[in-house]
Coordinates of C-alpha atoms in Angstrom, one line a residue:
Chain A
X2 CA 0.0 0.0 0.0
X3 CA 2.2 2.3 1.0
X4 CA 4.9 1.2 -2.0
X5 CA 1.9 1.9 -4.2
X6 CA 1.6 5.2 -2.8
X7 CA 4.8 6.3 -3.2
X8 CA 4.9 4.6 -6.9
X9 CA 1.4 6.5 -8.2
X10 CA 2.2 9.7 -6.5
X11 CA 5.4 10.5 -9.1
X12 CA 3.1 9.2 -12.1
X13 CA 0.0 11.6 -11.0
X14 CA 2.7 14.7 -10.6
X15 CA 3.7 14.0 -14.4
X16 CA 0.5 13.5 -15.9
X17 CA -0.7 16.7 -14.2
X18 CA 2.3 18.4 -15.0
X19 CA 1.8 16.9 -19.0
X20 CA -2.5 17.9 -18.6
X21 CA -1.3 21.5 -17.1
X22 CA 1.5 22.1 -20.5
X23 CA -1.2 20.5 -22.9
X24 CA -3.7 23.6 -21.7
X25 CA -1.5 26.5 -21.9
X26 CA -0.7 24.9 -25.5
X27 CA -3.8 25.0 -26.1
X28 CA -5.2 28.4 -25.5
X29 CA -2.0 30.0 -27.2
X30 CA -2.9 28.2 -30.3
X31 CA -6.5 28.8 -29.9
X32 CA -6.0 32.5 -29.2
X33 CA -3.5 32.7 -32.2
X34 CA -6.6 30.7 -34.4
X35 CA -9.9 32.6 -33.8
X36 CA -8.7 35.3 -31.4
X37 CA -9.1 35.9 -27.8
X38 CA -12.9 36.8 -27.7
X39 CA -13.6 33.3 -28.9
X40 CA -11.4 30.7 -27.0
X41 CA -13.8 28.9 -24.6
X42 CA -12.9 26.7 -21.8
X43 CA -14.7 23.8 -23.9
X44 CA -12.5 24.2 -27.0
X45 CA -9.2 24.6 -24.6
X46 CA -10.3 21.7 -22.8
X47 CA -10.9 19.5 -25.7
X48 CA -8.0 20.5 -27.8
X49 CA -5.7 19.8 -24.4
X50 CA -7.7 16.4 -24.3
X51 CA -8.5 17.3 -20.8
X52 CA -11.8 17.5 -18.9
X53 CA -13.6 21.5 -18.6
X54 CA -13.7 20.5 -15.2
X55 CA -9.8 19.7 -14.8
X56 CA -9.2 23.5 -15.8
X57 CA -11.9 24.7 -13.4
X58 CA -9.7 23.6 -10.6
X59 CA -7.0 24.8 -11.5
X60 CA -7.8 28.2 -12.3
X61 CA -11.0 30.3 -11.4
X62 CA -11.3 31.9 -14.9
X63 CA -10.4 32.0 -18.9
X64 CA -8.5 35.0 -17.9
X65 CA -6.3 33.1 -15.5
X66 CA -5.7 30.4 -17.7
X67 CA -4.6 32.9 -20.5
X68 CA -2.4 35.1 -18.0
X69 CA -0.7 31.4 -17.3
X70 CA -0.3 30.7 -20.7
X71 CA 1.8 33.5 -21.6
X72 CA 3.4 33.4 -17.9
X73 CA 4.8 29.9 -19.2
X74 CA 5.9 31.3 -22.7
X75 CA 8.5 33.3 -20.5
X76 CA 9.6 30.6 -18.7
X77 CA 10.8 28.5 -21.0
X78 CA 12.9 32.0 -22.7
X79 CA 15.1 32.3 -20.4
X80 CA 17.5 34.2 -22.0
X81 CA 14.7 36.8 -22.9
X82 CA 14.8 37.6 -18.9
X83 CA 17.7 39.6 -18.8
X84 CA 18.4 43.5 -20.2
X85 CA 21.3 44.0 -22.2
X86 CA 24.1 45.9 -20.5
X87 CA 26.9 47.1 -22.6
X88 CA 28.0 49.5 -19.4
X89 CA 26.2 52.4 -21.7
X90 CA 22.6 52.4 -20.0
X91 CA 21.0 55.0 -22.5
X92 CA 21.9 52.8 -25.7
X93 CA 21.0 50.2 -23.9
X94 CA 17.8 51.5 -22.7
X95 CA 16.5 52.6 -26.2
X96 CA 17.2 49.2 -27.3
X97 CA 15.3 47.4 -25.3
X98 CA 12.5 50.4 -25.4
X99 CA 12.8 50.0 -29.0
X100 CA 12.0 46.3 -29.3
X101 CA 9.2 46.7 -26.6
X102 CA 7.6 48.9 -28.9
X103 CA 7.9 46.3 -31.6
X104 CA 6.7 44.1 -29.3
X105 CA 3.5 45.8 -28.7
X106 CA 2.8 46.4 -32.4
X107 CA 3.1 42.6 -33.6
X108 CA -0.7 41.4 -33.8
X109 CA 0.1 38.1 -32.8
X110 CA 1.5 39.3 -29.1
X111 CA -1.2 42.5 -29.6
X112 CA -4.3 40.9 -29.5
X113 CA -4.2 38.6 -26.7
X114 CA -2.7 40.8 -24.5
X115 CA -5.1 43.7 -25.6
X116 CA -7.9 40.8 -24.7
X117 CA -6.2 40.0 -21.3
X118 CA -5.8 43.3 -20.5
X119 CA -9.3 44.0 -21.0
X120 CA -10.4 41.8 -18.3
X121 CA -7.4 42.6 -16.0
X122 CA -9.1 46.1 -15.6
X123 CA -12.6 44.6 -14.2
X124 CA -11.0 41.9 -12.4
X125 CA -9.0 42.9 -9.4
X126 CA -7.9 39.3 -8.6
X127 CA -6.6 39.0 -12.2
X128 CA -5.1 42.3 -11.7
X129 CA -3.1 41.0 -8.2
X130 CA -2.0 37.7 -10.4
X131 CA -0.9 39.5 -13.5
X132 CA 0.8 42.2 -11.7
X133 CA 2.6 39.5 -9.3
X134 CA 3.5 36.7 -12.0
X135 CA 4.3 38.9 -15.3
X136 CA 4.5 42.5 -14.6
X137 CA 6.7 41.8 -10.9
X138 CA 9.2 39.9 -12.8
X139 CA 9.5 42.5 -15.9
X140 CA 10.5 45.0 -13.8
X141 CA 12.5 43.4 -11.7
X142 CA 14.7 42.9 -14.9
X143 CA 14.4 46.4 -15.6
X144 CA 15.3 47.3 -12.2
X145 CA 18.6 44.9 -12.1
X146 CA 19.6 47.2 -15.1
X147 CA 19.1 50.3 -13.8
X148 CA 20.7 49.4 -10.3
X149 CA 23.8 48.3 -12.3
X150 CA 23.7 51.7 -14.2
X151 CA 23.4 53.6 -10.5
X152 CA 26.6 51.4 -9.3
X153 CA 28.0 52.4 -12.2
X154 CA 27.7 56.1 -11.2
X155 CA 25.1 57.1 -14.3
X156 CA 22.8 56.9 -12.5
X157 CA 22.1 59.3 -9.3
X158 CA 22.9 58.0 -6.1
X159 CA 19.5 58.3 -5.1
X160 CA 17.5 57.6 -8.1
X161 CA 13.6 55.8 -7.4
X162 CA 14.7 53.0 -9.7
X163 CA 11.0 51.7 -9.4
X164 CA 9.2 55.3 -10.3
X165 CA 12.0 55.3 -13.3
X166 CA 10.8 52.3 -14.2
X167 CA 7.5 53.4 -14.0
X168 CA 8.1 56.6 -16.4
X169 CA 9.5 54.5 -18.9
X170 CA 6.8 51.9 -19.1
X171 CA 4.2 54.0 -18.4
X172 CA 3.9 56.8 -21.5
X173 CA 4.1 53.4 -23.9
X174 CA 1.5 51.3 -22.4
X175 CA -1.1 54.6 -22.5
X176 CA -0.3 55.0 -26.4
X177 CA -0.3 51.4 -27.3
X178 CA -3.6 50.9 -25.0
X179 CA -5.3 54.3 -26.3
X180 CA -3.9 54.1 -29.5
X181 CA -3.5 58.0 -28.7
X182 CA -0.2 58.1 -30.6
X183 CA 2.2 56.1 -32.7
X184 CA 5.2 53.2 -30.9
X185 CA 8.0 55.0 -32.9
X186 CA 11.7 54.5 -32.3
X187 CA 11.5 58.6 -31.7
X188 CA 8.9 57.6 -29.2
X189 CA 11.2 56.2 -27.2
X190 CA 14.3 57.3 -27.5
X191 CA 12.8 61.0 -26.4
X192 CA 11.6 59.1 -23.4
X193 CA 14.9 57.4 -22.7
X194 CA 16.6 60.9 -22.6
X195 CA 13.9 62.7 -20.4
X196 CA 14.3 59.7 -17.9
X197 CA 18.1 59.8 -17.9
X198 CA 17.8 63.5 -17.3
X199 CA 15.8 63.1 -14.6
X200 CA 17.2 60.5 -12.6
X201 CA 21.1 61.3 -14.3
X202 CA 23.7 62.0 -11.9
X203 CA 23.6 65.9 -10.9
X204 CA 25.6 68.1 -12.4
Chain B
X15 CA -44.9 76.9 -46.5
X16 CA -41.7 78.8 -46.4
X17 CA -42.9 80.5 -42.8
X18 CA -44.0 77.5 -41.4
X19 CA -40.4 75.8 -42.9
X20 CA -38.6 78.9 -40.9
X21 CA -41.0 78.3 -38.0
X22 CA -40.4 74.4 -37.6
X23 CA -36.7 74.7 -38.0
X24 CA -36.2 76.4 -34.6
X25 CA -38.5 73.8 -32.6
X26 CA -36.7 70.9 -34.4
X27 CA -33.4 71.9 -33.7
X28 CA -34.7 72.8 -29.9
X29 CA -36.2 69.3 -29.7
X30 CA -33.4 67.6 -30.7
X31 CA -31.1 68.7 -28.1
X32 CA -33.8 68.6 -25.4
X33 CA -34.1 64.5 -26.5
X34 CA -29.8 65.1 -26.5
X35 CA -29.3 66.1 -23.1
X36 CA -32.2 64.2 -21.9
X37 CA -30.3 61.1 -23.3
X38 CA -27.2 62.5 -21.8
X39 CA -28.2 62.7 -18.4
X40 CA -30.5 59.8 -18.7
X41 CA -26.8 57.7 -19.3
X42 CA -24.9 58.8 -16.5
X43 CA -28.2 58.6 -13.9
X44 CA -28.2 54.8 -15.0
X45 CA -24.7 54.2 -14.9
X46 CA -24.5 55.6 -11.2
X47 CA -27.6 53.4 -10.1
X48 CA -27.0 50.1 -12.1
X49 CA -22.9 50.4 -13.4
X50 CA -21.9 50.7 -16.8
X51 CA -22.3 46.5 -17.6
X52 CA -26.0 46.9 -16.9
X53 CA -27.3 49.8 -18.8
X54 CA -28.6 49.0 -22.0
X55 CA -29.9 51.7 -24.9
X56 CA -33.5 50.3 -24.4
X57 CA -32.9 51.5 -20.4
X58 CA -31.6 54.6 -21.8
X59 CA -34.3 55.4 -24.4
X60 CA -37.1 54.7 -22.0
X61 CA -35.6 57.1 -19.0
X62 CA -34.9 59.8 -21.7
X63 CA -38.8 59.6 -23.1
X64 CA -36.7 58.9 -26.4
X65 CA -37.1 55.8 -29.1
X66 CA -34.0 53.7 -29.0
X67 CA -34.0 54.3 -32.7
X68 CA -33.3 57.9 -32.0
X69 CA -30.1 56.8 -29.7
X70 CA -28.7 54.4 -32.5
X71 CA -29.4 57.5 -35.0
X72 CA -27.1 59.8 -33.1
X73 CA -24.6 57.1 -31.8
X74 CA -23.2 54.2 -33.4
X75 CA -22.8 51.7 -29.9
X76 CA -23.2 52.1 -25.7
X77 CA -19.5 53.3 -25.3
X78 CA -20.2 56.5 -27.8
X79 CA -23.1 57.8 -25.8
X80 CA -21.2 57.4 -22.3
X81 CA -18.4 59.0 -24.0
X82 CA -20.6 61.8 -24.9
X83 CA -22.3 62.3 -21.6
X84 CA -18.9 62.5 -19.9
X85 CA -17.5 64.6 -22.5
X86 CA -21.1 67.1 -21.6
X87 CA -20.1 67.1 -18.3
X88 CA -16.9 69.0 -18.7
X89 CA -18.2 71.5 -21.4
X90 CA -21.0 72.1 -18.3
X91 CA -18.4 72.5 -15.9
X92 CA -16.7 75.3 -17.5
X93 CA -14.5 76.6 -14.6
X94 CA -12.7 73.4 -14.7
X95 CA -11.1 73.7 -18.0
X96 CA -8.1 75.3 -16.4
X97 CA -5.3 74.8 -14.7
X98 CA -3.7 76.9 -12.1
X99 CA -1.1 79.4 -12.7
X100 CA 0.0 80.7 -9.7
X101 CA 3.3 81.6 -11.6
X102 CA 4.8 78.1 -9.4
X103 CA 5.2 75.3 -11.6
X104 CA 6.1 72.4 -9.7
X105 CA 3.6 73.7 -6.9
X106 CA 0.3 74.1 -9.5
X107 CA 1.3 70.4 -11.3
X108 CA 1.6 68.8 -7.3
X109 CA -1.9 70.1 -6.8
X110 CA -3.4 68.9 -10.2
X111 CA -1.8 65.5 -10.5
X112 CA -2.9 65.0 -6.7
X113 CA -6.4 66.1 -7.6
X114 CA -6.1 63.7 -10.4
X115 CA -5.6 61.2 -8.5
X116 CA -8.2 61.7 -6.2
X117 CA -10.6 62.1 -8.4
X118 CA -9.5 58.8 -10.4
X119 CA -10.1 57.3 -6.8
X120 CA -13.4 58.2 -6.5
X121 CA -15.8 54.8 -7.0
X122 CA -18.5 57.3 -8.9
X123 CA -16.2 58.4 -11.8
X124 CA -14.1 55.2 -11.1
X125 CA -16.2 52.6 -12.2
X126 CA -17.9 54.1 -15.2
X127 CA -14.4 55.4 -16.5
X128 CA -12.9 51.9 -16.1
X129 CA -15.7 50.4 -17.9
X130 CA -15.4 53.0 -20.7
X131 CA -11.7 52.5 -20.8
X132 CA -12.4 48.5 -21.5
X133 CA -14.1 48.9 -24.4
X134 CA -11.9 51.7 -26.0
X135 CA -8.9 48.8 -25.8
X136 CA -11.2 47.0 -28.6
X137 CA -13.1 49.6 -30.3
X138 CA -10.2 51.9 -32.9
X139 CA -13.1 54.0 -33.7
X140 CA -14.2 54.2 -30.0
X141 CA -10.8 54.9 -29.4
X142 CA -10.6 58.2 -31.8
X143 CA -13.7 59.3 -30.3
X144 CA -11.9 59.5 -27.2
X145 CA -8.9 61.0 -28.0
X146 CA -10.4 63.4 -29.9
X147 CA -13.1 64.6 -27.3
X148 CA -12.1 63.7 -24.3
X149 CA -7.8 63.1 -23.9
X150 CA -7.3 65.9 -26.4
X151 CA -9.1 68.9 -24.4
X152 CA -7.7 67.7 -21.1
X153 CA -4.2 67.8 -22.9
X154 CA -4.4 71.0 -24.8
X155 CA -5.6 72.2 -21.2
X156 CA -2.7 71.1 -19.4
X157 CA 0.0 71.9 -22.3
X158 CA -1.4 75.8 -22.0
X159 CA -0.1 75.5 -18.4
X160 CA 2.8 74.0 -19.8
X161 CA 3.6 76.8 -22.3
X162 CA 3.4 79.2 -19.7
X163 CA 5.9 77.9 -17.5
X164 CA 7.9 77.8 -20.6
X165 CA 7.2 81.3 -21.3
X166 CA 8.3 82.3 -17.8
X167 CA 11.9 80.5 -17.6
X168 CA 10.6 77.6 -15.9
X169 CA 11.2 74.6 -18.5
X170 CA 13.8 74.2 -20.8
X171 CA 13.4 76.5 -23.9
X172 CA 13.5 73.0 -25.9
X173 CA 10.9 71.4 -23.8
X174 CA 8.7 68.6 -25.4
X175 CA 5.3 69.7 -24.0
X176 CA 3.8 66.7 -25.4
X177 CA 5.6 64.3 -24.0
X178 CA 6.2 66.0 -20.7
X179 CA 2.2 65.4 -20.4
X180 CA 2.8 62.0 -21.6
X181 CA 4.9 61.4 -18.7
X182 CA 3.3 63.0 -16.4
X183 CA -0.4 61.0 -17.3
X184 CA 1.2 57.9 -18.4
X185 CA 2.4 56.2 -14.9
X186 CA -1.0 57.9 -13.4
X187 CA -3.2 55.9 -16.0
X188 CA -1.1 52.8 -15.4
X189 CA -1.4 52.4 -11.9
X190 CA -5.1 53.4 -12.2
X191 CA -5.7 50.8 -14.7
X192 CA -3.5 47.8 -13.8
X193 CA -3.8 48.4 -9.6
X194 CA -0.1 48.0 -9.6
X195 CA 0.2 50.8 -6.9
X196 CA -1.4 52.9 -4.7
X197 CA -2.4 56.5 -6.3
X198 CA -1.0 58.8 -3.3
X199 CA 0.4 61.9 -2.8
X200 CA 4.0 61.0 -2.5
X201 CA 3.0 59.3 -5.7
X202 CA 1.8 62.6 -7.6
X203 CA 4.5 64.8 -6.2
X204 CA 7.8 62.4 -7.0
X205 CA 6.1 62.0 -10.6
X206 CA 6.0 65.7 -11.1
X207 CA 9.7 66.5 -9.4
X208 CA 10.9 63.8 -12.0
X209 CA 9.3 65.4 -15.0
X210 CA 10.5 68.9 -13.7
X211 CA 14.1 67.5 -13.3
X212 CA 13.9 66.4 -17.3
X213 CA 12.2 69.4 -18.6
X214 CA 13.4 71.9 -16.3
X215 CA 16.3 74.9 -17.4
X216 CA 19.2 73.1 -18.0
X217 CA 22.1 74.7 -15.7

């Protein structure tokens, strides 16, 4: 009995671990097919070859299983979780504001996470999970960069690395979101130089 | 036929924006008692002694007519179009961004805002709409504050007015819309100091 224990508990562990990858599969390739609005638990479930109700208990909500989905896409980058630092933090900085902006204007990453962020907004528990399991980690990355860059002495001594942070990401997500203006490599390297002015070292 | 043409005219015209603002007010009474999810154009039509055929004449969807009922409320509320000049930069964008913030707090222009905000992510044309009648006025207003700090030595003579509002509305809106921080004063003031520091006189 308890041999048999020990021998099914590794085998369940896999096969939930195997279910759990076949569903974040599933709804990336379903959002990529019809589009966010569309993907049901139903078709995730039965393209995953899973029960609805094996999904159910795992997360509360479409928009959790979504925000997991991509939350795994990162993972399994992991050089993608690192800035570049060349010791120049404003080239490096409008690099990697550059390609964020790129980012943001590919439809295939656009309209899922235009759709998530949708429901994010109404959903204050979604909120809490996005902001702890993909936005925590993003800046954390930027942060590690600009604390390097402080050390380094371009950076004030007492620079608010997470308001910087803030400043930077801040002015993109409105445009992209609003659509009030247009992701342009100008875009950001005018925000690159206002925020190393601001948190610079004094003159 | 020509007098009774001239005659009708006026009566029309004075019709249509009694049915207007009767829709108008009619929106944002319903979206106070019942939230934005629940109010419907039939809801709308029948507290504004309207046909719903007359709302879908004047407005192509839900989110246009909320837009438009917000958008009266500020071209009621003339006095508010301003910002202060007390001749003290940093000390008149503390008190506005603060007020902001506030305001953005409130659960009465919270919720309906939020709502609207949700379906101006999906909706281009929405979007316009909103930029054009809503984020535009707001800016222009706060840029006329900017320009006259520019005007008296306060900001660089080179200062990017558009993109000093950017920054200064961007990490506000962000917050707001994601929860990822609390909106407080230290919040508002460290936000504005930063922005100063960037567009300030250069020494």
């Amino acid at each position: 009995m308890c041999a048999m224990k020990a021998h099914k508990a590794p085998n369940s562990a896999r096969r939930n671990e195997q279910s759990r990858q076949a569903i974040l599969t599933a709804t990336r390739e379903l959002i990529a097919e019809v589009g966010y609005a569309k993907v049901t638990i139903e078709a995730i479930a039965s393209r995953a070859g899973v029960g609805k109700q094996t999904i159910y208990r795992w997360w509360p909500s479409k928009g959790f299983v979504v925000l997991e989905s991509f939350v795994a896409l990162i993972e399994t980058e992991e050089g993608a979780v690192e800035l570049p630092d060349t010791g120049d933090i404003e080239a490096d900085l409008k690099l990697v504001m550059r390609e964020t902006m790129e980012e943001f204007a590919t439809p295939a990453f656009e309209a899922p996470i235009r759709a998530l962020n949708t429901e994010i907004i109404n959903d204050p528990a979604l909120a809490e999970a996005y902001n702890e399991k993909l936005a925590a980690p993003t800046d954390e990355v930027m942060r590690a960069r600009l604390r390097s860059a402080r050390h380094a002495g371009q950076l004030s001594p007492d620079a608010d690395l997470d308001l910087m942070a803030e400043m930077l990401y801040g002015p993109l997500y409105q445009r992209w979101l609003l659509r009030s203006g247009p992701l342009t490599p100008e875009f950001a390297d005018g925000l690159v130089e206002a925020v190393l002015r601001a948190f610079g070292p004094r003159a």
